Amino acid sequence: MRKTSTRLRLAGGLAALLLSVGAPVAQADENEPPTLAELAQRHGRYFGSATDNPELTDEPYKAVLGTEFDMITPGNGMKWYATEPQQGVFDFSQGDEIVNLARANHQRVRGHTLVWHSQLPGWLTSRAWTADELRAVLKKHIQTEVRHYKGKIYAWDVVNEAFNEDGTYRETIFYKTLGPGYIADALRWAHQADPKAKLYLNDYNVEGTGPKSDAYYQLVKELKAQGVPVHGFGLQAHLALQYGYPGTLEDNLRRFSRLGLDTALTEVDVRMYVPADDAKLATQAEWYRDMTEACLAVRRCVGITLWDYTDKYSWIPAFFDGEGAALPWDEQLRPKPAYFAIREALG
Ligand code: XIL
């Protein structure tokens, strides 16, 4: 394992060098092992990673980001607080930086996210809005952002985390002010602004069947019946060892496929209580393998995105007390058992 990790780091360094002199990454040595992206492409899938602007000064990190993956999601840079910090004043600099980097590396981009209750700007949450006012604000936000990135985004997470665990609508500012129709409106507005982008609903704890994923299943059925442009269902897949593996994942992916929808695992990580040990890392590797196999088994599961690829930049330690070690590369950018398990599953 040591030998492999050294080789990978060297490969990353070489890639960085090639990039800096402008040679295309595709010309990598034929003796190099295929990347996760190349392995996934053999199945007609992508393999992606989230990234965030502050990390982009880390050259070894960037080298792996730019070679191992073929789909990139900005972890924060396209969220409402970042893109419309004051009402009507738009700032796409962070998203642009990531889109430009991805394009330079011949990677596609998932846009994340247009409508969400979290990470909203203060101007939006600190006052009351009438339905007409908020509808206009929401439409302008969605259409300005989607238009800005028109032609550069493979898929948008249009609405993120719309349901509670029991399948009732989350009482967000949008739901409370506009009612459930805000979801169809958001999809229609996004579609007007970039008719070629795939439009997704995205959530966590929807990997298995249950009240929350059932709510999406019903909603998508209704939206489809009404001719609302909805093309994909994103399963975030923020898993945790202490909660068990969602054994119905493959069945769940399949039922959404049957509705005529693409599915994707959009924010994958598998957290554990730290410190990690060999047993936990082995279980984690199994779960990554199982998730990858589940996606490959369902035709319309189009790809998998890690919520960043290295423990060095994982969001988990800051959000879940005592937990971490959730990603396939460790804090030193060395591949963990999970990385090799994914490779085997993509085999
Ligand atoms: C997280 C980011 O990774 C963090 O940097 C940020 O502080 C909070 O949000 N579900 C989502 C993502 O849809 O947008 C969240 O990203 C993780 C949970």
mmCIF file of C-alpha atoms and ligand atoms in Angstrom:
data_model
loop_
_atom_site.group_PDB
_atom_site.id
_atom_site.type_symbol
_atom_site.label_atom_id
_atom_site.label_comp_id
_atom_site.label_asym_id
_atom_site.label_seq_id
_atom_site.Cartn_x
_atom_site.Cartn_y
_atom_site.Cartn_z
ATOM 1 C CA MET A 1 0.000 0.000 0.000
ATOM 2 C CA ARG A 2 2.879 2.296 0.819
ATOM 3 C CA LYS A 3 4.360 1.771 -2.610
ATOM 4 C CA THR A 4 1.078 2.538 -4.350
ATOM 5 C CA SER A 5 0.509 5.702 -2.375
ATOM 6 C CA THR A 6 3.984 6.962 -3.221
ATOM 7 C CA ARG A 7 3.359 6.216 -6.876
ATOM 8 C CA LEU A 8 0.060 8.059 -6.758
ATOM 9 C CA ARG A 9 1.642 11.081 -5.192
ATOM 10 C CA LEU A 10 4.326 11.044 -7.838
ATOM 11 C CA ALA A 11 1.628 10.743 -10.474
ATOM 12 C CA GLY A 12 -0.088 13.753 -8.957
ATOM 13 C CA GLY A 13 3.160 15.728 -9.038
ATOM 14 C CA LEU A 14 3.772 14.779 -12.640
ATOM 15 C CA ALA A 15 0.259 15.829 -13.556
ATOM 16 C CA ALA A 16 0.781 19.199 -11.887
ATOM 17 C CA LEU A 17 3.991 19.652 -13.858
ATOM 18 C CA LEU A 18 2.310 18.728 -17.129
ATOM 19 C CA LEU A 19 -0.555 21.085 -16.384
ATOM 20 C CA SER A 20 1.812 23.915 -15.634
ATOM 21 C CA VAL A 21 3.484 23.545 -19.042
ATOM 22 C CA GLY A 22 0.122 23.139 -20.740
ATOM 23 C CA ALA A 23 0.359 19.506 -21.843
ATOM 24 C CA PRO A 24 -3.007 17.739 -21.921
ATOM 25 C CA VAL A 25 -3.570 15.379 -19.003
ATOM 26 C CA ALA A 26 -4.822 12.716 -21.391
ATOM 27 C CA GLN A 27 -1.250 12.112 -22.563
ATOM 28 C CA ALA A 28 -0.306 10.523 -19.230
ATOM 29 C CA ASP A 29 2.064 7.566 -19.391
ATOM 30 C CA GLU A 30 0.401 4.392 -20.644
ATOM 31 C CA ASN A 31 1.885 2.539 -17.679
ATOM 32 C CA GLU A 32 -0.011 4.771 -15.254
ATOM 33 C CA PRO A 33 -2.913 2.984 -13.614
ATOM 34 C CA PRO A 34 -6.275 4.299 -14.885
ATOM 35 C CA THR A 35 -7.875 7.020 -12.788
ATOM 36 C CA LEU A 36 -11.225 6.631 -11.041
ATOM 37 C CA ALA A 37 -12.717 8.793 -13.784
ATOM 38 C CA GLU A 38 -11.323 6.560 -16.527
ATOM 39 C CA LEU A 39 -12.562 3.427 -14.768
ATOM 40 C CA ALA A 40 -16.024 4.968 -14.311
ATOM 41 C CA GLN A 41 -16.125 6.098 -17.950
ATOM 42 C CA ARG A 42 -15.781 2.475 -19.047
ATOM 43 C CA HIS A 43 -19.222 1.994 -17.474
ATOM 44 C CA GLY A 44 -20.606 5.215 -18.946
ATOM 45 C CA ARG A 45 -20.440 6.870 -15.508
ATOM 46 C CA TYR A 46 -18.505 9.778 -14.039
ATOM 47 C CA PHE A 47 -16.524 9.906 -10.827
ATOM 48 C CA GLY A 48 -16.394 13.315 -9.183
ATOM 49 C CA SER A 49 -15.264 15.317 -6.200
ATOM 50 C CA ALA A 50 -16.458 18.464 -4.499
ATOM 51 C CA THR A 51 -13.892 21.162 -3.879
ATOM 52 C CA ASP A 52 -13.797 24.544 -2.194
ATOM 53 C CA ASN A 53 -11.995 27.763 -3.067
ATOM 54 C CA PRO A 54 -9.623 28.027 -0.066
ATOM 55 C CA GLU A 55 -8.084 24.634 -0.923
ATOM 56 C CA LEU A 56 -7.075 25.671 -4.395
ATOM 57 C CA THR A 57 -3.748 27.066 -3.182
ATOM 58 C CA ASP A 58 -2.694 23.493 -2.246
ATOM 59 C CA GLU A 59 -0.849 22.253 -5.333
ATOM 60 C CA PRO A 60 -0.508 18.550 -4.422
ATOM 61 C CA TYR A 61 -4.230 18.564 -3.587
ATOM 62 C CA LYS A 62 -5.035 20.237 -6.891
ATOM 63 C CA ALA A 63 -2.958 17.739 -8.837
ATOM 64 C CA VAL A 64 -5.067 14.789 -7.667
ATOM 65 C CA LEU A 65 -8.298 16.808 -8.016
ATOM 66 C CA GLY A 66 -7.389 17.611 -11.609
ATOM 67 C CA THR A 67 -6.522 14.061 -12.672
ATOM 68 C CA GLU A 68 -8.472 11.460 -10.721
ATOM 69 C CA PHE A 69 -11.965 12.930 -11.334
ATOM 70 C CA ASP A 70 -14.088 14.009 -14.294
ATOM 71 C CA MET A 71 -16.857 15.869 -12.440
ATOM 72 C CA ILE A 72 -16.459 18.748 -9.976
ATOM 73 C CA THR A 73 -18.945 20.316 -7.547
ATOM 74 C CA PRO A 74 -18.207 23.600 -5.769
ATOM 75 C CA GLY A 75 -18.716 22.827 -2.065
ATOM 76 C CA ASN A 76 -19.791 26.384 -1.232
ATOM 77 C CA GLY A 77 -18.975 28.823 -4.015
ATOM 78 C CA MET A 78 -22.331 28.671 -5.825
ATOM 79 C CA LYS A 79 -24.540 28.942 -2.736
ATOM 80 C CA TRP A 80 -26.836 31.916 -2.261
ATOM 81 C CA TYR A 81 -24.735 33.648 0.437
ATOM 82 C CA ALA A 82 -21.735 33.558 -1.896
ATOM 83 C CA THR A 83 -23.443 34.498 -5.155
ATOM 84 C CA GLU A 84 -25.886 37.217 -4.057
ATOM 85 C CA PRO A 85 -24.380 38.664 -0.866
ATOM 86 C CA GLN A 86 -26.546 41.778 -1.166
ATOM 87 C CA GLN A 87 -29.912 41.880 -2.816
ATOM 88 C CA GLY A 88 -29.457 42.224 -6.556
ATOM 89 C CA VAL A 89 -25.639 42.319 -6.261
ATOM 90 C CA PHE A 90 -24.217 39.151 -7.748
ATOM 91 C CA ASP A 91 -20.718 37.744 -7.236
ATOM 92 C CA PHE A 92 -19.766 34.690 -9.237
ATOM 93 C CA SER A 93 -16.027 34.893 -8.578
ATOM 94 C CA GLN A 94 -15.816 31.776 -6.398
ATOM 95 C CA GLY A 95 -17.920 29.605 -8.680
ATOM 96 C CA ASP A 96 -16.067 30.953 -11.708
ATOM 97 C CA GLU A 97 -12.708 29.981 -10.215
ATOM 98 C CA ILE A 98 -13.869 26.391 -9.831
ATOM 99 C CA VAL A 99 -15.615 26.228 -13.211
ATOM 100 C CA ASN A 100 -12.500 27.596 -14.927
ATOM 101 C CA LEU A 101 -10.256 25.087 -13.164
ATOM 102 C CA ALA A 102 -12.583 22.226 -14.069
ATOM 103 C CA ARG A 103 -12.735 23.297 -17.704
ATOM 104 C CA ALA A 104 -8.943 23.557 -17.870
ATOM 105 C CA ASN A 105 -8.844 19.944 -16.628
ATOM 106 C CA HIS A 106 -11.572 18.794 -19.067
ATOM 107 C CA GLN A 107 -13.948 18.104 -16.196
ATOM 108 C CA ARG A 108 -17.693 18.733 -16.084
ATOM 109 C CA VAL A 109 -19.386 20.628 -13.254
ATOM 110 C CA ARG A 110 -22.434 20.025 -11.061
ATOM 111 C CA GLY A 111 -23.942 23.304 -9.891
ATOM 112 C CA HIS A 112 -24.784 23.353 -6.174
ATOM 113 C CA THR A 113 -27.249 24.757 -5.139
ATOM 114 C CA LEU A 114 -29.988 27.238 -6.096
ATOM 115 C CA VAL A 115 -32.720 26.855 -3.446
ATOM 116 C CA TRP A 116 -31.821 25.727 0.069
ATOM 117 C CA HIS A 117 -32.750 26.812 3.585
ATOM 118 C CA SER A 118 -29.125 26.959 4.723
ATOM 119 C CA GLN A 119 -26.252 29.366 3.968
ATOM 120 C CA LEU A 120 -28.648 32.088 2.851
ATOM 121 C CA PRO A 121 -27.527 35.750 2.933
ATOM 122 C CA GLY A 122 -28.603 37.875 5.892
ATOM 123 C CA TRP A 123 -30.600 40.268 3.731
ATOM 124 C CA LEU A 124 -32.883 37.397 2.742
ATOM 125 C CA THR A 125 -33.464 35.850 6.172
ATOM 126 C CA SER A 126 -33.603 38.981 8.342
ATOM 127 C CA ARG A 127 -36.850 40.428 7.063
ATOM 128 C CA ALA A 128 -40.372 39.334 6.189
ATOM 129 C CA TRP A 129 -41.424 38.977 2.545
ATOM 130 C CA THR A 130 -44.800 38.809 0.919
ATOM 131 C CA ALA A 131 -45.292 35.869 -1.425
ATOM 132 C CA ASP A 132 -45.056 38.124 -4.472
ATOM 133 C CA GLU A 133 -41.842 39.732 -3.223
ATOM 134 C CA LEU A 134 -40.150 36.451 -2.378
ATOM 135 C CA ARG A 135 -41.235 34.852 -5.646
ATOM 136 C CA ALA A 136 -39.587 37.698 -7.549
ATOM 137 C CA VAL A 137 -36.421 37.471 -5.419
ATOM 138 C CA LEU A 138 -36.202 33.700 -5.933
ATOM 139 C CA LYS A 139 -36.805 33.901 -9.674
ATOM 140 C CA LYS A 140 -34.181 36.583 -10.113
ATOM 141 C CA HIS A 141 -31.639 34.667 -8.050
ATOM 142 C CA ILE A 142 -32.153 31.415 -9.922
ATOM 143 C CA GLN A 143 -32.235 32.920 -13.386
ATOM 144 C CA THR A 144 -29.269 35.252 -12.891
ATOM 145 C CA GLU A 145 -27.099 32.425 -11.585
ATOM 146 C CA VAL A 146 -28.188 29.792 -14.100
ATOM 147 C CA ARG A 147 -27.832 32.260 -16.984
ATOM 148 C CA HIS A 148 -24.351 33.223 -15.815
ATOM 149 C CA TYR A 149 -23.267 29.579 -16.017
ATOM 150 C CA LYS A 150 -25.344 28.676 -19.062
ATOM 151 C CA GLY A 151 -23.670 25.940 -21.102
ATOM 152 C CA LYS A 152 -21.059 25.279 -18.419
ATOM 153 C CA ILE A 153 -23.081 23.249 -15.934
ATOM 154 C CA TYR A 154 -23.918 19.601 -16.540
ATOM 155 C CA ALA A 155 -26.529 19.456 -13.776
ATOM 156 C CA TRP A 156 -27.965 21.787 -11.154
ATOM 157 C CA ASP A 157 -29.073 20.824 -7.675
ATOM 158 C CA VAL A 158 -32.059 23.133 -8.070
ATOM 159 C CA VAL A 159 -33.747 22.401 -4.749
ATOM 160 C CA ASN A 160 -31.737 20.984 -1.859
ATOM 161 C CA GLU A 161 -33.130 19.298 1.263
ATOM 162 C CA ALA A 162 -36.841 20.096 0.781
ATOM 163 C CA PHE A 163 -38.229 17.370 3.065
ATOM 164 C CA ASN A 164 -38.118 16.406 6.734
ATOM 165 C CA GLU A 165 -37.262 12.887 7.876
ATOM 166 C CA ASP A 166 -40.956 11.944 8.121
ATOM 167 C CA GLY A 167 -41.648 13.009 4.533
ATOM 168 C CA THR A 168 -43.400 16.295 5.353
ATOM 169 C CA TYR A 169 -42.191 19.469 3.691
ATOM 170 C CA ARG A 170 -39.385 21.246 5.520
ATOM 171 C CA GLU A 171 -40.736 24.573 6.787
ATOM 172 C CA THR A 172 -38.230 26.765 5.023
ATOM 173 C CA ILE A 173 -38.686 30.443 4.255
ATOM 174 C CA PHE A 174 -39.663 29.349 0.734
ATOM 175 C CA TYR A 175 -42.220 26.751 1.803
ATOM 176 C CA LYS A 176 -43.744 28.969 4.464
ATOM 177 C CA THR A 177 -44.067 31.969 2.173
ATOM 178 C CA LEU A 178 -44.780 30.363 -1.194
ATOM 179 C CA GLY A 179 -46.183 26.931 -0.400
ATOM 180 C CA PRO A 180 -45.002 23.673 -2.008
ATOM 181 C CA GLY A 181 -45.326 25.145 -5.517
ATOM 182 C CA TYR A 182 -41.946 26.860 -5.043
ATOM 183 C CA ILE A 183 -40.280 23.623 -6.158
ATOM 184 C CA ALA A 184 -42.041 23.434 -9.537
ATOM 185 C CA ASP A 185 -41.477 27.168 -10.031
ATOM 186 C CA ALA A 186 -37.765 26.852 -9.271
ATOM 187 C CA LEU A 187 -37.401 24.004 -11.765
ATOM 188 C CA ARG A 188 -39.275 25.901 -14.489
ATOM 189 C CA TRP A 189 -37.240 29.069 -13.971
ATOM 190 C CA ALA A 190 -33.961 27.164 -14.050
ATOM 191 C CA HIS A 191 -35.029 25.348 -17.203
ATOM 192 C CA GLN A 192 -35.866 28.645 -18.944
ATOM 193 C CA ALA A 193 -32.415 29.972 -18.110
ATOM 194 C CA ASP A 194 -30.455 26.924 -19.332
ATOM 195 C CA PRO A 195 -32.643 24.406 -21.184
ATOM 196 C CA LYS A 196 -29.752 21.941 -21.591
ATOM 197 C CA ALA A 197 -28.792 21.602 -17.923
ATOM 198 C CA LYS A 198 -30.116 18.571 -16.053
ATOM 199 C CA LEU A 199 -32.213 19.661 -13.098
ATOM 200 C CA TYR A 200 -32.027 17.745 -9.826
ATOM 201 C CA LEU A 201 -33.699 17.522 -6.479
ATOM 202 C CA ASN A 202 -31.084 16.587 -3.872
ATOM 203 C CA ASP A 203 -31.212 15.454 -0.232
ATOM 204 C CA TYR A 204 -29.586 13.388 2.543
ATOM 205 C CA ASN A 205 -31.031 10.348 4.310
ATOM 206 C CA VAL A 206 -32.801 9.361 1.103
ATOM 207 C CA GLU A 207 -30.369 6.586 0.168
ATOM 208 C CA GLY A 208 -32.697 3.838 1.371
ATOM 209 C CA THR A 209 -36.437 3.555 0.891
ATOM 210 C CA GLY A 210 -38.444 5.178 3.687
ATOM 211 C CA PRO A 211 -40.693 8.164 4.379
ATOM 212 C CA LYS A 212 -38.224 10.755 3.141
ATOM 213 C CA SER A 213 -37.309 9.104 -0.168
ATOM 214 C CA ASP A 214 -40.988 8.116 -0.598
ATOM 215 C CA ALA A 215 -41.864 11.816 -0.407
ATOM 216 C CA TYR A 216 -39.459 12.497 -3.301
ATOM 217 C CA TYR A 217 -40.853 9.582 -5.244
ATOM 218 C CA GLN A 218 -44.383 10.989 -4.964
ATOM 219 C CA LEU A 219 -43.270 14.542 -5.686
ATOM 220 C CA VAL A 220 -41.333 13.531 -8.802
ATOM 221 C CA LYS A 221 -44.327 11.553 -10.066
ATOM 222 C CA GLU A 222 -46.537 14.609 -9.657
ATOM 223 C CA LEU A 223 -44.000 16.979 -11.211
ATOM 224 C CA LYS A 224 -43.591 14.656 -14.196
ATOM 225 C CA ALA A 225 -47.367 14.390 -14.612
ATOM 226 C CA GLN A 226 -47.546 18.190 -14.661
ATOM 227 C CA GLY A 227 -44.763 18.452 -17.235
ATOM 228 C CA VAL A 228 -42.383 20.201 -14.853
ATOM 229 C CA PRO A 229 -38.737 19.903 -15.981
ATOM 230 C CA VAL A 230 -37.123 17.557 -13.468
ATOM 231 C CA HIS A 231 -34.382 15.237 -14.663
ATOM 232 C CA GLY A 232 -32.559 13.806 -11.696
ATOM 233 C CA PHE A 233 -32.628 12.807 -8.076
ATOM 234 C CA GLY A 234 -29.435 13.343 -6.095
ATOM 235 C CA LEU A 235 -28.771 11.158 -3.086
ATOM 236 C CA GLN A 236 -26.202 13.003 -1.004
ATOM 237 C CA ALA A 237 -25.067 9.787 0.744
ATOM 238 C CA HIS A 238 -23.486 11.306 3.834
ATOM 239 C CA LEU A 239 -23.277 7.953 5.590
ATOM 240 C CA ALA A 240 -22.073 7.197 9.128
ATOM 241 C CA LEU A 241 -20.793 3.815 10.331
ATOM 242 C CA GLN A 242 -22.871 3.983 13.531
ATOM 243 C CA TYR A 243 -26.155 4.146 11.589
ATOM 244 C CA GLY A 244 -25.617 1.118 9.351
ATOM 245 C CA TYR A 245 -25.480 0.775 5.581
ATOM 246 C CA PRO A 246 -28.670 1.634 3.640
ATOM 247 C CA GLY A 247 -29.307 -1.824 2.230
ATOM 248 C CA THR A 248 -32.183 -0.687 0.004
ATOM 249 C CA LEU A 249 -30.012 1.797 -1.932
ATOM 250 C CA GLU A 250 -30.006 -0.181 -5.170
ATOM 251 C CA ASP A 251 -33.788 -0.773 -5.095
ATOM 252 C CA ASN A 252 -34.296 2.883 -4.360
ATOM 253 C CA LEU A 253 -32.110 4.000 -7.274
ATOM 254 C CA ARG A 254 -34.023 1.617 -9.500
ATOM 255 C CA ARG A 255 -37.484 2.914 -8.634
ATOM 256 C CA PHE A 256 -36.429 6.484 -9.462
ATOM 257 C CA SER A 257 -34.944 5.255 -12.740
ATOM 258 C CA ARG A 258 -38.298 3.732 -13.571
ATOM 259 C CA LEU A 259 -39.868 7.160 -13.184
ATOM 260 C CA GLY A 260 -37.612 8.249 -16.027
ATOM 261 C CA LEU A 261 -35.123 10.044 -13.848
ATOM 262 C CA ASP A 262 -31.346 10.038 -13.685
ATOM 263 C CA THR A 263 -29.961 9.378 -10.232
ATOM 264 C CA ALA A 264 -26.568 10.213 -8.769
ATOM 265 C CA LEU A 265 -24.720 9.890 -5.495
ATOM 266 C CA THR A 266 -23.863 13.543 -5.068
ATOM 267 C CA GLU A 267 -22.022 14.146 -1.776
ATOM 268 C CA VAL A 268 -20.610 10.827 -0.692
ATOM 269 C CA ASP A 269 -18.699 10.419 2.549
ATOM 270 C CA VAL A 270 -18.685 7.701 5.231
ATOM 271 C CA ARG A 271 -17.878 9.150 8.622
ATOM 272 C CA MET A 272 -16.890 7.340 11.799
ATOM 273 C CA TYR A 273 -15.944 8.192 15.347
ATOM 274 C CA VAL A 274 -12.252 9.024 15.388
ATOM 275 C CA PRO A 275 -9.646 7.752 15.822
ATOM 276 C CA ALA A 276 -10.044 5.452 12.852
ATOM 277 C CA ASP A 277 -8.756 1.893 13.191
ATOM 278 C CA ASP A 278 -8.246 -0.950 10.736
ATOM 279 C CA ALA A 279 -11.664 -2.473 11.426
ATOM 280 C CA LYS A 280 -13.512 0.799 10.876
ATOM 281 C CA LEU A 281 -11.526 1.569 7.745
ATOM 282 C CA ALA A 282 -12.304 -1.911 6.411
ATOM 283 C CA THR A 283 -16.043 -1.425 7.001
ATOM 284 C CA GLN A 284 -15.847 2.004 5.416
ATOM 285 C CA ALA A 285 -14.149 0.462 2.378
ATOM 286 C CA GLU A 286 -16.969 -2.099 2.101
ATOM 287 C CA TRP A 287 -19.546 0.673 2.108
ATOM 288 C CA TYR A 288 -17.748 2.620 -0.607
ATOM 289 C CA ARG A 289 -17.543 -0.600 -2.621
ATOM 290 C CA ASP A 290 -21.224 -1.360 -2.087
ATOM 291 C CA MET A 291 -22.333 2.167 -3.032
ATOM 292 C CA THR A 292 -20.229 2.070 -6.194
ATOM 293 C CA GLU A 293 -21.616 -1.341 -7.149
ATOM 294 C CA ALA A 294 -25.183 -0.179 -6.489
ATOM 295 C CA CYS A 295 -24.737 2.752 -8.851
ATOM 296 C CA LEU A 296 -23.159 0.571 -11.545
ATOM 297 C CA ALA A 297 -26.039 -1.905 -11.231
ATOM 298 C CA VAL A 298 -28.696 0.677 -12.086
ATOM 299 C CA ARG A 299 -28.547 1.969 -15.624
ATOM 300 C CA ARG A 300 -29.662 5.511 -14.935
ATOM 301 C CA CYS A 301 -27.366 6.055 -11.975
ATOM 302 C CA VAL A 302 -25.084 8.394 -13.875
ATOM 303 C CA GLY A 303 -22.238 8.918 -11.449
ATOM 304 C CA ILE A 304 -20.753 9.365 -8.011
ATOM 305 C CA THR A 305 -19.321 12.490 -6.386
ATOM 306 C CA LEU A 306 -17.283 12.488 -3.176
ATOM 307 C CA TRP A 307 -17.863 15.447 -0.839
ATOM 308 C CA ASP A 308 -14.228 16.326 -1.403
ATOM 309 C CA TYR A 309 -11.777 13.452 -1.730
ATOM 310 C CA THR A 310 -9.411 13.888 1.197
ATOM 311 C CA ASP A 311 -9.888 13.977 4.980
ATOM 312 C CA LYS A 312 -7.688 17.085 4.857
ATOM 313 C CA TYR A 313 -10.638 19.122 3.567
ATOM 314 C CA SER A 314 -13.665 17.176 4.780
ATOM 315 C CA TRP A 315 -16.546 19.133 6.304
ATOM 316 C CA ILE A 316 -17.257 16.332 8.803
ATOM 317 C CA PRO A 317 -15.017 17.209 11.803
ATOM 318 C CA ALA A 318 -16.452 20.745 11.954
ATOM 319 C CA PHE A 319 -20.069 19.566 11.804
ATOM 320 C CA PHE A 320 -20.151 16.233 13.669
ATOM 321 C CA ASP A 321 -18.453 16.262 17.039
ATOM 322 C CA GLY A 322 -15.871 13.493 17.412
ATOM 323 C CA GLU A 323 -16.357 12.185 13.868
ATOM 324 C CA GLY A 324 -14.165 12.256 10.786
ATOM 325 C CA ALA A 325 -11.955 10.108 8.526
ATOM 326 C CA ALA A 326 -14.862 10.002 6.077
ATOM 327 C CA LEU A 327 -13.146 10.144 2.680
ATOM 328 C CA PRO A 328 -11.083 7.740 0.534
ATOM 329 C CA TRP A 329 -7.838 9.730 0.881
ATOM 330 C CA ASP A 330 -6.373 10.552 4.300
ATOM 331 C CA GLU A 331 -5.154 13.921 5.571
ATOM 332 C CA GLN A 332 -1.761 13.378 3.926
ATOM 333 C CA LEU A 333 -3.472 12.701 0.576
ATOM 334 C CA ARG A 334 -2.614 9.005 0.839
ATOM 335 C CA PRO A 335 -5.248 6.591 -0.493
ATOM 336 C CA LYS A 336 -7.100 4.587 2.177
ATOM 337 C CA PRO A 337 -8.677 1.120 1.863
ATOM 338 C CA ALA A 338 -11.856 2.840 0.628
ATOM 339 C CA TYR A 339 -9.969 4.128 -2.409
ATOM 340 C CA PHE A 340 -8.857 0.638 -3.402
ATOM 341 C CA ALA A 341 -12.354 -0.721 -2.774
ATOM 342 C CA ILE A 342 -13.825 1.853 -5.175
ATOM 343 C CA ARG A 343 -11.213 0.902 -7.784
ATOM 344 C CA GLU A 344 -12.093 -2.747 -7.416
ATOM 345 C CA ALA A 345 -15.807 -2.031 -7.734
ATOM 346 C CA LEU A 346 -15.147 0.000 -10.894
ATOM 347 C CA GLY A 347 -12.735 -2.795 -11.872
HETATM 348 C C1 XIL B 1 -21.260 21.927 3.496
HETATM 349 C C2 XIL B 1 -19.868 22.410 3.107
HETATM 350 O O1 XIL B 1 -19.073 21.298 2.759
HETATM 351 C C3 XIL B 1 -19.255 23.168 4.264
HETATM 352 O O2 XIL B 1 -17.994 23.728 3.893
HETATM 353 C C4 XIL B 1 -20.188 24.288 4.696
HETATM 354 O O3 XIL B 1 -19.660 24.966 5.811
HETATM 355 C C5 XIL B 1 -21.560 23.726 5.018
HETATM 356 O O4 XIL B 1 -22.057 23.015 3.914
HETATM 357 N N1 XIL B 1 -25.337 19.037 2.400
HETATM 358 C C6 XIL B 1 -25.113 19.887 1.347
HETATM 359 C C7 XIL B 1 -23.837 20.631 1.242
HETATM 360 O O5 XIL B 1 -25.948 19.934 0.438
HETATM 361 O O6 XIL B 1 -24.011 21.887 0.648
HETATM 362 C C8 XIL B 1 -23.169 20.779 2.584
HETATM 363 O O7 XIL B 1 -21.871 21.354 2.356
HETATM 364 C C9 XIL B 1 -23.080 19.456 3.282
HETATM 365 C C10 XIL B 1 -24.451 18.885 3.531
#
